[in-house]
PDB file of C-alpha atoms in Angstrom:
ATOM      1  CA  UNK P   1     -12.532  -1.510  16.825  1.00  0.00           C
ATOM      2  CA  UNK P   2     -14.064  -4.975  16.902  1.00  0.00           C
ATOM      3  CA  UNK P   3     -12.063  -8.188  16.971  1.00  0.00           C
ATOM      4  CA  UNK P   4     -14.000 -11.377  16.266  1.00  0.00           C
ATOM      5  CA  UNK P   5     -12.643 -14.471  18.026  1.00  0.00           C
ATOM      6  CA  UNK P   6     -13.465 -17.382  15.735  1.00  0.00           C
ATOM      7  CA  UNK P   7     -12.075 -20.327  17.726  1.00  0.00           C
ATOM      8  CA  UNK P   8     -13.285 -20.892  21.284  1.00  0.00           C
ATOM      9  CA  UNK P   9      -9.913 -22.162  22.515  1.00  0.00           C
ATOM     10  CA  UNK P  10      -8.385 -18.742  21.781  1.00  0.00           C
ATOM     11  CA  UNK P  11     -10.631 -17.145  24.399  1.00  0.00           C
ATOM     12  CA  UNK P  12      -8.154 -17.800  27.216  1.00  0.00           C
ATOM     13  CA  UNK P  13      -5.472 -15.821  25.367  1.00  0.00           C
ATOM     14  CA  UNK P  14      -7.925 -12.992  24.754  1.00  0.00           C
ATOM     15  CA  UNK P  15      -8.751 -12.796  28.451  1.00  0.00           C
ATOM     16  CA  UNK P  16      -5.070 -12.288  29.225  1.00  0.00           C
ATOM     17  CA  UNK P  17      -4.683  -9.333  26.868  1.00  0.00           C
ATOM     18  CA  UNK P  18      -8.143  -7.750  27.039  1.00  0.00           C
ATOM     19  CA  UNK P  19      -7.162  -5.357  29.821  1.00  0.00           C
ATOM     20  CA  UNK P  20      -4.240  -4.003  27.770  1.00  0.00           C
ATOM     21  CA  UNK P  21      -6.552  -2.777  25.012  1.00  0.00           C
ATOM     22  CA  UNK P  22      -9.575  -1.004  26.548  1.00  0.00           C
ATOM     23  CA  UNK P  23     -10.530   0.587  23.213  1.00  0.00           C
ATOM     24  CA  UNK P  24     -10.902  -2.803  21.513  1.00  0.00           C
ATOM     25  CA  UNK P  25     -14.119  -4.808  21.595  1.00  0.00           C
ATOM     26  CA  UNK P  26     -13.439  -8.545  21.652  1.00  0.00           C
ATOM     27  CA  UNK P  27     -16.444 -10.610  20.542  1.00  0.00           C
ATOM     28  CA  UNK P  28     -16.526 -14.338  21.339  1.00  0.00           C
ATOM     29  CA  UNK P  29     -19.727 -15.794  19.833  1.00  0.00           C
ATOM     30  CA  UNK P  30     -21.364 -18.896  21.283  1.00  0.00           C
ATOM     31  CA  UNK P  31     -22.771 -20.229  18.016  1.00  0.00           C
ATOM     32  CA  UNK P  32     -21.966 -20.195  14.307  1.00  0.00           C
ATOM     33  CA  UNK P  33     -24.987 -18.047  13.509  1.00  0.00           C
ATOM     34  CA  UNK P  34     -23.892 -15.478  16.094  1.00  0.00           C
ATOM     35  CA  UNK P  35     -20.422 -15.461  14.561  1.00  0.00           C
ATOM     36  CA  UNK P  36     -21.724 -14.767  11.066  1.00  0.00           C
ATOM     37  CA  UNK P  37     -23.819 -11.897  12.413  1.00  0.00           C
ATOM     38  CA  UNK P  38     -20.895 -10.478  14.409  1.00  0.00           C
ATOM     39  CA  UNK P  39     -18.613 -10.574  11.373  1.00  0.00           C
ATOM     40  CA  UNK P  40     -20.477  -7.741   9.656  1.00  0.00           C
ATOM     41  CA  UNK P  41     -18.498  -4.971  11.362  1.00  0.00           C
ATOM     42  CA  UNK P  42     -15.401  -6.888  12.484  1.00  0.00           C
ATOM     43  CA  UNK P  43     -12.090  -5.348  11.420  1.00  0.00           C
ATOM     44  CA  UNK P  44      -9.911  -8.156  12.793  1.00  0.00           C
ATOM     45  CA  UNK P  45     -10.373 -11.891  13.314  1.00  0.00           C
ATOM     46  CA  UNK P  46      -8.412 -13.959  15.808  1.00  0.00           C
ATOM     47  CA  UNK P  47      -8.533 -17.587  14.681  1.00  0.00           C
ATOM     48  CA  UNK P  48      -9.382 -19.431  11.483  1.00  0.00           C
ATOM     49  CA  UNK P  49     -11.747 -17.965   8.897  1.00  0.00           C
ATOM     50  CA  UNK P  50     -14.022 -19.887   6.538  1.00  0.00           C
ATOM     51  CA  UNK P  51     -15.182 -18.729   3.120  1.00  0.00           C
ATOM     52  CA  UNK P  52     -18.675 -18.205   4.564  1.00  0.00           C
ATOM     53  CA  UNK P  53     -17.346 -16.058   7.394  1.00  0.00           C
ATOM     54  CA  UNK P  54     -15.173 -14.061   5.001  1.00  0.00           C
ATOM     55  CA  UNK P  55     -18.189 -13.277   2.819  1.00  0.00           C
ATOM     56  CA  UNK P  56     -19.992 -11.941   5.892  1.00  0.00           C
ATOM     57  CA  UNK P  57     -17.067  -9.706   6.949  1.00  0.00           C
ATOM     58  CA  UNK P  58     -16.705  -6.865   4.397  1.00  0.00           C
ATOM     59  CA  UNK P  59     -14.596  -4.734   6.786  1.00  0.00           C
ATOM     60  CA  UNK P  60     -12.046  -7.413   7.632  1.00  0.00           C
ATOM     61  CA  UNK P  61      -8.428  -6.240   7.309  1.00  0.00           C
ATOM     62  CA  UNK P  62      -6.383  -8.644   9.382  1.00  0.00           C
ATOM     63  CA  UNK P  63      -6.634 -12.310  10.404  1.00  0.00           C
ATOM     64  CA  UNK P  64      -4.350 -13.613  13.136  1.00  0.00           C
ATOM     65  CA  UNK P  65      -4.059 -17.382  13.584  1.00  0.00           C
ATOM     66  CA  UNK P  66      -3.168 -18.615  17.061  1.00  0.00           C
ATOM     67  CA  UNK P  67      -1.434 -21.564  15.380  1.00  0.00           C
ATOM     68  CA  UNK P  68       1.609 -21.860  13.163  1.00  0.00           C
ATOM     69  CA  UNK P  69      -0.236 -23.761  10.425  1.00  0.00           C
ATOM     70  CA  UNK P  70      -2.777 -21.967   8.238  1.00  0.00           C
ATOM     71  CA  UNK P  71      -3.968 -24.916   6.155  1.00  0.00           C
ATOM     72  CA  UNK P  72      -7.520 -23.865   7.049  1.00  0.00           C
ATOM     73  CA  UNK P  73      -7.148 -20.740   4.866  1.00  0.00           C
ATOM     74  CA  UNK P  74      -9.728 -20.762   2.043  1.00  0.00           C
ATOM     75  CA  UNK P  75      -8.776 -19.710  -1.475  1.00  0.00           C
ATOM     76  CA  UNK P  76     -11.162 -16.773  -1.155  1.00  0.00           C
ATOM     77  CA  UNK P  77      -9.049 -15.348   1.675  1.00  0.00           C
ATOM     78  CA  UNK P  78      -5.778 -16.007  -0.123  1.00  0.00           C
ATOM     79  CA  UNK P  79      -7.070 -13.958  -3.058  1.00  0.00           C
ATOM     80  CA  UNK P  80      -7.725 -10.819  -0.955  1.00  0.00           C
ATOM     81  CA  UNK P  81      -5.498  -8.062   0.404  1.00  0.00           C
ATOM     82  CA  UNK P  82      -6.377  -9.084   3.965  1.00  0.00           C
ATOM     83  CA  UNK P  83      -3.202  -9.607   5.988  1.00  0.00           C
ATOM     84  CA  UNK P  84      -2.830 -13.040   7.588  1.00  0.00           C
ATOM     85  CA  UNK P  85      -0.397 -13.628  10.458  1.00  0.00           C
ATOM     86  CA  UNK P  86       0.358 -16.689  12.556  1.00  0.00           C
ATOM     87  CA  UNK P  87       2.171 -17.675  15.735  1.00  0.00           C
ATOM     88  CA  UNK P  88       5.136 -19.479  14.215  1.00  0.00           C
ATOM     89  CA  UNK P  89       7.895 -19.926  16.745  1.00  0.00           C
ATOM     90  CA  UNK P  90       5.624 -20.203  19.765  1.00  0.00           C
ATOM     91  CA  UNK P  91       5.287 -23.977  19.550  1.00  0.00           C
ATOM     92  CA  UNK P  92       8.743 -24.962  18.309  1.00  0.00           C
ATOM     93  CA  UNK P  93      10.570 -25.860  21.503  1.00  0.00           C
ATOM     94  CA  UNK P  94       7.655 -27.836  22.949  1.00  0.00           C
ATOM     95  CA  UNK P  95       7.113 -29.768  19.717  1.00  0.00           C
ATOM     96  CA  UNK P  96      10.819 -30.593  19.523  1.00  0.00           C
ATOM     97  CA  UNK P  97      10.851 -31.808  23.124  1.00  0.00           C
ATOM     98  CA  UNK P  98       7.785 -33.935  22.476  1.00  0.00           C
ATOM     99  CA  UNK P  99       9.410 -35.428  19.393  1.00  0.00           C
ATOM    100  CA  UNK P 100      12.525 -36.358  21.304  1.00  0.00           C
ATOM    101  CA  UNK P 101      10.400 -37.842  24.049  1.00  0.00           C
ATOM    102  CA  UNK P 102       8.827 -40.107  21.429  1.00  0.00           C
ATOM    103  CA  UNK P 103      12.227 -40.982  19.991  1.00  0.00           C
ATOM    104  CA  UNK P 104      13.761 -41.872  23.352  1.00  0.00           C
ATOM    105  CA  UNK P 105      10.660 -43.891  24.271  1.00  0.00           C
ATOM    106  CA  UNK P 106      10.993 -45.934  21.079  1.00  0.00           C
ATOM    107  CA  UNK P 107      14.778 -46.238  20.935  1.00  0.00           C
ATOM    108  CA  UNK P 108      15.198 -47.176  24.598  1.00  0.00           C
ATOM    109  CA  UNK P 109      12.211 -49.566  24.557  1.00  0.00           C
ATOM    110  CA  UNK P 110      10.403 -47.779  27.384  1.00  0.00           C
ATOM    111  CA  UNK P 111       7.185 -49.602  26.539  1.00  0.00           C
ATOM    112  CA  UNK P 112       8.826 -52.934  27.425  1.00  0.00           C
ATOM    113  CA  UNK P 113      10.370 -51.474  30.553  1.00  0.00           C
ATOM    114  CA  UNK P 114       7.073 -49.996  31.687  1.00  0.00           C
ATOM    115  CA  UNK P 115       5.306 -53.330  31.202  1.00  0.00           C
ATOM    116  CA  UNK P 116       8.032 -55.091  33.171  1.00  0.00           C
ATOM    117  CA  UNK P 117       7.463 -52.589  35.985  1.00  0.00           C
ATOM    118  CA  UNK P 118       3.743 -53.361  35.956  1.00  0.00           C
ATOM    119  CA  UNK P 119       4.593 -57.073  36.066  1.00  0.00           C
ATOM    120  CA  UNK P 120       7.158 -56.458  38.855  1.00  0.00           C
ATOM    121  CA  UNK P 121       9.864 -58.098  36.754  1.00  0.00           C
ATOM    122  CA  UNK P 122      13.510 -56.984  36.929  1.00  0.00           C
ATOM    123  CA  UNK P 123      13.969 -57.275  33.157  1.00  0.00           C
ATOM    124  CA  UNK P 124      17.677 -57.096  32.460  1.00  0.00           C
ATOM    125  CA  UNK P 125      18.786 -57.291  29.750  1.00  0.00           C
ATOM    126  CA  UNK P 126      15.681 -56.152  27.820  1.00  0.00           C
ATOM    127  CA  UNK P 127      14.218 -58.697  25.389  1.00  0.00           C
ATOM    128  CA  UNK P 128      14.676 -56.361  22.405  1.00  0.00           C
ATOM    129  CA  UNK P 129      17.833 -54.430  21.484  1.00  0.00           C
ATOM    130  CA  UNK P 130      17.917 -50.790  22.507  1.00  0.00           C
ATOM    131  CA  UNK P 131      19.497 -47.981  20.521  1.00  0.00           C
ATOM    132  CA  UNK P 132      21.810 -45.146  21.592  1.00  0.00           C
ATOM    133  CA  UNK P 133      21.167 -41.819  19.862  1.00  0.00           C
ATOM    134  CA  UNK P 134      24.749 -40.541  20.029  1.00  0.00           C
ATOM    135  CA  UNK P 135      26.453 -41.070  16.696  1.00  0.00           C
ATOM    136  CA  UNK P 136      23.220 -41.466  14.702  1.00  0.00           C
ATOM    137  CA  UNK P 137      22.221 -39.171  11.840  1.00  0.00           C
ATOM    138  CA  UNK P 138      19.124 -37.035  12.287  1.00  0.00           C
ATOM    139  CA  UNK P 139      17.462 -35.936   9.044  1.00  0.00           C
ATOM    140  CA  UNK P 140      15.203 -32.900   9.394  1.00  0.00           C
ATOM    141  CA  UNK P 141      12.686 -32.160   6.644  1.00  0.00           C
ATOM    142  CA  UNK P 142      11.925 -28.450   6.895  1.00  0.00           C
ATOM    143  CA  UNK P 143      14.352 -26.160   8.716  1.00  0.00           C
ATOM    144  CA  UNK P 144      11.894 -23.586   9.981  1.00  0.00           C
ATOM    145  CA  UNK P 145      11.365 -22.833  13.660  1.00  0.00           C
ATOM    146  CA  UNK P 146      10.320 -26.384  14.515  1.00  0.00           C
ATOM    147  CA  UNK P 147      13.013 -27.962  12.365  1.00  0.00           C
ATOM    148  CA  UNK P 148      15.730 -25.841  13.954  1.00  0.00           C
ATOM    149  CA  UNK P 149      14.457 -26.665  17.431  1.00  0.00           C
ATOM    150  CA  UNK P 150      14.669 -30.366  16.574  1.00  0.00           C
ATOM    151  CA  UNK P 151      18.119 -29.939  15.043  1.00  0.00           C
ATOM    152  CA  UNK P 152      19.628 -28.135  18.025  1.00  0.00           C
ATOM    153  CA  UNK P 153      18.384 -30.864  20.360  1.00  0.00           C
ATOM    154  CA  UNK P 154      19.688 -33.591  18.072  1.00  0.00           C
ATOM    155  CA  UNK P 155      23.087 -31.909  18.118  1.00  0.00           C
ATOM    156  CA  UNK P 156      22.972 -31.856  21.918  1.00  0.00           C
ATOM    157  CA  UNK P 157      22.346 -35.621  21.807  1.00  0.00           C
ATOM    158  CA  UNK P 158      25.588 -35.900  19.793  1.00  0.00           C
ATOM    159  CA  UNK P 159      23.755 -36.770  16.606  1.00  0.00           C
ATOM    160  CA  UNK P 160      24.903 -35.617  13.181  1.00  0.00           C
ATOM    161  CA  UNK P 161      22.221 -33.380  11.695  1.00  0.00           C
ATOM    162  CA  UNK P 162      21.400 -33.131   8.004  1.00  0.00           C
ATOM    163  CA  UNK P 163      18.455 -31.113   6.731  1.00  0.00           C
ATOM    164  CA  UNK P 164      16.553 -29.976   3.663  1.00  0.00           C
ATOM    165  CA  UNK P 165      14.239 -27.017   3.167  1.00  0.00           C
ATOM    166  CA  UNK P 166      12.079 -25.658   0.369  1.00  0.00           C
ATOM    167  CA  UNK P 167      14.028 -22.376   0.323  1.00  0.00           C
ATOM    168  CA  UNK P 168      17.657 -21.337   0.764  1.00  0.00           C
ATOM    169  CA  UNK P 169      18.065 -20.626   4.488  1.00  0.00           C
ATOM    170  CA  UNK P 170      21.055 -19.853   6.669  1.00  0.00           C
ATOM    171  CA  UNK P 171      22.880 -22.969   7.862  1.00  0.00           C
ATOM    172  CA  UNK P 172      23.148 -23.102  11.667  1.00  0.00           C
ATOM    173  CA  UNK P 173      26.433 -24.316  13.127  1.00  0.00           C
ATOM    174  CA  UNK P 174      24.694 -27.352  14.619  1.00  0.00           C
ATOM    175  CA  UNK P 175      23.564 -28.570  11.179  1.00  0.00           C
ATOM    176  CA  UNK P 176      26.298 -30.482   9.361  1.00  0.00           C
ATOM    177  CA  UNK P 177      24.641 -30.440   5.926  1.00  0.00           C
ATOM    178  CA  UNK P 178      21.794 -28.346   4.545  1.00  0.00           C
ATOM    179  CA  UNK P 179      20.244 -28.539   1.090  1.00  0.00           C
ATOM    180  CA  UNK P 180      17.062 -27.923  -0.825  1.00  0.00           C
ATOM    181  CA  UNK P 181      14.207 -30.380  -1.266  1.00  0.00           C
ATOM    182  CA  UNK P 182      15.876 -31.918  -4.294  1.00  0.00           C
ATOM    183  CA  UNK P 183      18.125 -33.583  -1.731  1.00  0.00           C
ATOM    184  CA  UNK P 184      15.216 -35.219   0.118  1.00  0.00           C
ATOM    185  CA  UNK P 185      15.766 -38.690  -1.323  1.00  0.00           C
ATOM    186  CA  UNK P 186      19.418 -38.625  -0.310  1.00  0.00           C
ATOM    187  CA  UNK P 187      18.456 -37.531   3.211  1.00  0.00           C
ATOM    188  CA  UNK P 188      15.997 -40.410   3.516  1.00  0.00           C
ATOM    189  CA  UNK P 189      18.646 -42.925   2.461  1.00  0.00           C
ATOM    190  CA  UNK P 190      21.232 -41.659   4.955  1.00  0.00           C
ATOM    191  CA  UNK P 191      19.285 -40.705   8.086  1.00  0.00           C
ATOM    192  CA  UNK P 192      18.802 -43.018  11.062  1.00  0.00           C
ATOM    193  CA  UNK P 193      16.009 -40.770  12.319  1.00  0.00           C
ATOM    194  CA  UNK P 194      13.803 -38.588  10.090  1.00  0.00           C
ATOM    195  CA  UNK P 195      11.753 -35.738  11.550  1.00  0.00           C
ATOM    196  CA  UNK P 196       8.944 -34.250   9.440  1.00  0.00           C
ATOM    197  CA  UNK P 197       8.655 -30.536  10.221  1.00  0.00           C
ATOM    198  CA  UNK P 198       7.215 -29.016   7.039  1.00  0.00           C
ATOM    199  CA  UNK P 199       3.800 -27.326   6.844  1.00  0.00           C
ATOM    200  CA  UNK P 200       1.010 -29.017   4.920  1.00  0.00           C
ATOM    201  CA  UNK P 201       0.643 -27.373   1.503  1.00  0.00           C
ATOM    202  CA  UNK P 202      -0.129 -28.528  -2.021  1.00  0.00           C
ATOM    203  CA  UNK P 203       3.619 -29.069  -2.464  1.00  0.00           C
ATOM    204  CA  UNK P 204       4.092 -31.192   0.678  1.00  0.00           C
ATOM    205  CA  UNK P 205       0.865 -33.215   0.714  1.00  0.00           C
ATOM    206  CA  UNK P 206       1.848 -36.830   0.160  1.00  0.00           C
ATOM    207  CA  UNK P 207       5.534 -35.884   0.018  1.00  0.00           C
ATOM    208  CA  UNK P 208       6.596 -39.063   1.812  1.00  0.00           C
ATOM    209  CA  UNK P 209       4.996 -41.460  -0.637  1.00  0.00           C
ATOM    210  CA  UNK P 210       5.381 -45.255  -0.470  1.00  0.00           C
ATOM    211  CA  UNK P 211       8.304 -44.960  -2.887  1.00  0.00           C
ATOM    212  CA  UNK P 212      10.056 -42.392  -0.722  1.00  0.00           C
ATOM    213  CA  UNK P 213       9.369 -44.259   2.510  1.00  0.00           C
ATOM    214  CA  UNK P 214      11.005 -47.293   0.904  1.00  0.00           C
ATOM    215  CA  UNK P 215      14.248 -45.292   0.741  1.00  0.00           C
ATOM    216  CA  UNK P 216      14.529 -45.255   4.542  1.00  0.00           C
ATOM    217  CA  UNK P 217      17.206 -47.397   6.143  1.00  0.00           C
ATOM    218  CA  UNK P 218      16.119 -50.681   7.708  1.00  0.00           C
ATOM    219  CA  UNK P 219      15.887 -49.881  11.389  1.00  0.00           C
ATOM    220  CA  UNK P 220      15.256 -46.145  10.905  1.00  0.00           C
ATOM    221  CA  UNK P 221      12.832 -44.096  13.019  1.00  0.00           C
ATOM    222  CA  UNK P 222      10.274 -41.628  11.632  1.00  0.00           C
ATOM    223  CA  UNK P 223       8.835 -38.705  13.617  1.00  0.00           C
ATOM    224  CA  UNK P 224       5.819 -36.880  12.157  1.00  0.00           C
ATOM    225  CA  UNK P 225       5.376 -33.656  14.098  1.00  0.00           C
ATOM    226  CA  UNK P 226       4.034 -30.885  11.865  1.00  0.00           C
ATOM    227  CA  UNK P 227       0.864 -31.939  10.042  1.00  0.00           C
ATOM    228  CA  UNK P 228      -0.820 -35.111   8.888  1.00  0.00           C
ATOM    229  CA  UNK P 229      -1.183 -35.857   5.198  1.00  0.00           C
ATOM    230  CA  UNK P 230       2.514 -35.504   4.412  1.00  0.00           C
ATOM    231  CA  UNK P 231       3.293 -39.178   5.056  1.00  0.00           C
ATOM    232  CA  UNK P 232       1.518 -42.084   3.351  1.00  0.00           C
ATOM    233  CA  UNK P 233       0.154 -43.745   6.490  1.00  0.00           C
ATOM    234  CA  UNK P 234      -0.910 -47.120   4.999  1.00  0.00           C
ATOM    235  CA  UNK P 235       2.588 -47.555   3.561  1.00  0.00           C
ATOM    236  CA  UNK P 236       4.128 -46.608   6.906  1.00  0.00           C
ATOM    237  CA  UNK P 237       1.941 -49.148   8.715  1.00  0.00           C
ATOM    238  CA  UNK P 238       2.964 -51.886   6.267  1.00  0.00           C
ATOM    239  CA  UNK P 239       6.651 -51.125   6.788  1.00  0.00           C
ATOM    240  CA  UNK P 240       6.312 -51.218  10.570  1.00  0.00           C
ATOM    241  CA  UNK P 241       4.457 -54.540  10.430  1.00  0.00           C
ATOM    242  CA  UNK P 242       7.200 -56.003   8.232  1.00  0.00           C
ATOM    243  CA  UNK P 243       9.841 -54.739  10.651  1.00  0.00           C
ATOM    244  CA  UNK P 244      11.615 -52.700   8.001  1.00  0.00           C
ATOM    245  CA  UNK P 245      11.480 -49.658  10.277  1.00  0.00           C
ATOM    246  CA  UNK P 246      12.422 -49.605  13.951  1.00  0.00           C
ATOM    247  CA  UNK P 247       9.597 -47.313  14.953  1.00  0.00           C
ATOM    248  CA  UNK P 248       7.531 -44.210  14.298  1.00  0.00           C
ATOM    249  CA  UNK P 249       6.184 -41.403  16.426  1.00  0.00           C
ATOM    250  CA  UNK P 250       3.041 -39.716  15.090  1.00  0.00           C
ATOM    251  CA  UNK P 251       1.700 -36.626  16.797  1.00  0.00           C
ATOM    252  CA  UNK P 252      -0.394 -35.782  13.729  1.00  0.00           C
ATOM    253  CA  UNK P 253      -2.397 -37.886  11.287  1.00  0.00           C
ATOM    254  CA  UNK P 254      -4.150 -37.319   7.986  1.00  0.00           C
ATOM    255  CA  UNK P 255      -7.563 -37.587   9.698  1.00  0.00           C
ATOM    256  CA  UNK P 256      -7.972 -36.114  13.170  1.00  0.00           C
ATOM    257  CA  UNK P 257      -9.254 -37.375  15.509  1.00  0.00           C
ATOM    258  CA  UNK P 258      -7.770 -40.667  14.347  1.00  0.00           C
ATOM    259  CA  UNK P 259     -10.752 -43.012  13.723  1.00  0.00           C
ATOM    260  CA  UNK P 260     -11.110 -45.955  16.107  1.00  0.00           C
ATOM    261  CA  UNK P 261     -10.906 -48.361  13.173  1.00  0.00           C
ATOM    262  CA  UNK P 262      -7.607 -46.971  11.869  1.00  0.00           C
ATOM    263  CA  UNK P 263      -4.932 -49.624  11.407  1.00  0.00           C
ATOM    264  CA  UNK P 264      -2.413 -47.262  12.981  1.00  0.00           C
ATOM    265  CA  UNK P 265      -3.730 -47.939  16.485  1.00  0.00           C
ATOM    266  CA  UNK P 266      -2.656 -51.588  16.335  1.00  0.00           C
ATOM    267  CA  UNK P 267       0.510 -51.168  14.291  1.00  0.00           C
ATOM    268  CA  UNK P 268       3.589 -52.380  16.174  1.00  0.00           C
ATOM    269  CA  UNK P 269       6.401 -50.044  17.209  1.00  0.00           C
ATOM    270  CA  UNK P 270       4.343 -46.890  16.739  1.00  0.00           C
ATOM    271  CA  UNK P 271       3.665 -44.213  19.335  1.00  0.00           C
ATOM    272  CA  UNK P 272       0.624 -42.010  18.690  1.00  0.00           C
ATOM    273  CA  UNK P 273      -0.193 -38.805  20.524  1.00  0.00           C
ATOM    274  CA  UNK P 274      -3.324 -36.746  19.766  1.00  0.00           C
ATOM    275  CA  UNK P 275      -1.759 -33.639  18.189  1.00  0.00           C
ATOM    276  CA  UNK P 276      -0.529 -32.735  21.648  1.00  0.00           C
ATOM    277  CA  UNK P 277       3.104 -31.878  20.932  1.00  0.00           C
ATOM    278  CA  UNK P 278       2.532 -28.077  20.896  1.00  0.00           C
ATOM    279  CA  UNK P 279       0.748 -28.010  24.257  1.00  0.00           C
ATOM    280  CA  UNK P 280       2.590 -26.487  27.203  1.00  0.00           C
ATOM    281  CA  UNK P 281       2.472 -23.503  29.547  1.00  0.00           C
ATOM    282  CA  UNK P 282       5.414 -22.042  27.604  1.00  0.00           C
ATOM    283  CA  UNK P 283       3.523 -22.324  24.318  1.00  0.00           C
ATOM    284  CA  UNK P 284       0.484 -20.621  25.826  1.00  0.00           C
ATOM    285  CA  UNK P 285       2.647 -17.785  27.101  1.00  0.00           C
ATOM    286  CA  UNK P 286       4.339 -17.274  23.737  1.00  0.00           C
ATOM    287  CA  UNK P 287       1.048 -17.426  21.798  1.00  0.00           C
ATOM    288  CA  UNK P 288      -0.358 -14.719  24.065  1.00  0.00           C
ATOM    289  CA  UNK P 289       2.798 -12.632  23.733  1.00  0.00           C
ATOM    290  CA  UNK P 290       2.705 -12.732  19.928  1.00  0.00           C
ATOM    291  CA  UNK P 291      -0.996 -11.869  19.929  1.00  0.00           C
ATOM    292  CA  UNK P 292      -0.488  -8.935  22.294  1.00  0.00           C
ATOM    293  CA  UNK P 293       2.537  -7.618  20.372  1.00  0.00           C
ATOM    294  CA  UNK P 294       0.858  -7.850  16.988  1.00  0.00           C
ATOM    295  CA  UNK P 295      -2.297  -6.128  18.186  1.00  0.00           C
ATOM    296  CA  UNK P 296      -0.168  -3.285  19.555  1.00  0.00           C
ATOM    297  CA  UNK P 297       1.573  -3.044  16.170  1.00  0.00           C
ATOM    298  CA  UNK P 298      -1.762  -2.995  14.353  1.00  0.00           C
ATOM    299  CA  UNK P 299      -3.262  -0.258  16.515  1.00  0.00           C
ATOM    300  CA  UNK P 300      -0.112   1.842  16.056  1.00  0.00           C
ATOM    301  CA  UNK P 301      -0.153   1.363  12.297  1.00  0.00           C
ATOM    302  CA  UNK P 302       3.137  -0.550  12.422  1.00  0.00           C
ATOM    303  CA  UNK P 303       4.169  -3.592  10.347  1.00  0.00           C
ATOM    304  CA  UNK P 304       2.924  -6.864  11.771  1.00  0.00           C
ATOM    305  CA  UNK P 305       5.099  -9.797  12.818  1.00  0.00           C
ATOM    306  CA  UNK P 306       4.729 -13.325  11.411  1.00  0.00           C
ATOM    307  CA  UNK P 307       3.021 -12.302   8.172  1.00  0.00           C
ATOM    308  CA  UNK P 308       1.996 -15.355   6.147  1.00  0.00           C
ATOM    309  CA  UNK P 309       2.797 -15.636   2.448  1.00  0.00           C
ATOM    310  CA  UNK P 310      -0.697 -16.585   1.327  1.00  0.00           C
ATOM    311  CA  UNK P 311       0.516 -18.004  -1.978  1.00  0.00           C
ATOM    312  CA  UNK P 312       2.935 -20.370  -0.246  1.00  0.00           C
ATOM    313  CA  UNK P 313       0.565 -21.153   2.617  1.00  0.00           C
ATOM    314  CA  UNK P 314       3.035 -20.417   5.442  1.00  0.00           C
TER     315      UNK P 314
END
């Protein structure tokens, strides 16, 4: 059986599992043309698949994404019987930790403290007020793996957690209130910190419009951790410049890499990281584990884990 590896960064995971599956041929093409040619007899693809690649792969039965998001999925793939799986869950804890790192950095004014250290100034008290997280309300948009990881950490920080999700899901004990997306506006009005943890789909694109962002409390913090395109970035930048929000942490943006001329770079009280929140040794280990386990299931004719609902896009 041939598995076509369509994203070069997945190669390191393949090298870790290759020895466990001696009967499987893993093909890692160097160029796009080589990939199209190799697709002709590929039964499985590890990585994203374009419409062009799909058309060249008549034997394809299974596509496994080494990411949680599958926004790359073309309509042509969604319309087939090809099974698509992802690695949801592998990135959750690292993304949540990264998000809280951003929040603590902003709330405790670490940027000012770091500059004072560079200037060798014992800056006490700090020139700007700092914020304690205990007692604040954390609003989580999307209570999937990432949302739950954020919520459990917020609870540990003695925050009150409220959340909304697109579907009825079980309410964890560390979440004080849980509703559906029709409660989003209420969440935005009440939360001191809002964490965006929904996938990017037709339903969520532009979800946090200028009108919805205007519902946020003065002095609230916004963390965007799942995908860009959910938050109206020009409106967010305007609010930060006016001082109507205390700060924002963006690990993802609508356009990546973020262009050098983007106004976000120079917007005050914003912390930008280059889609790096999922990156850790733990994430790599879990991505490899899911890949290895699912391939074993596939070869044994067993149901696969992490099957994506192609109509919903997650």
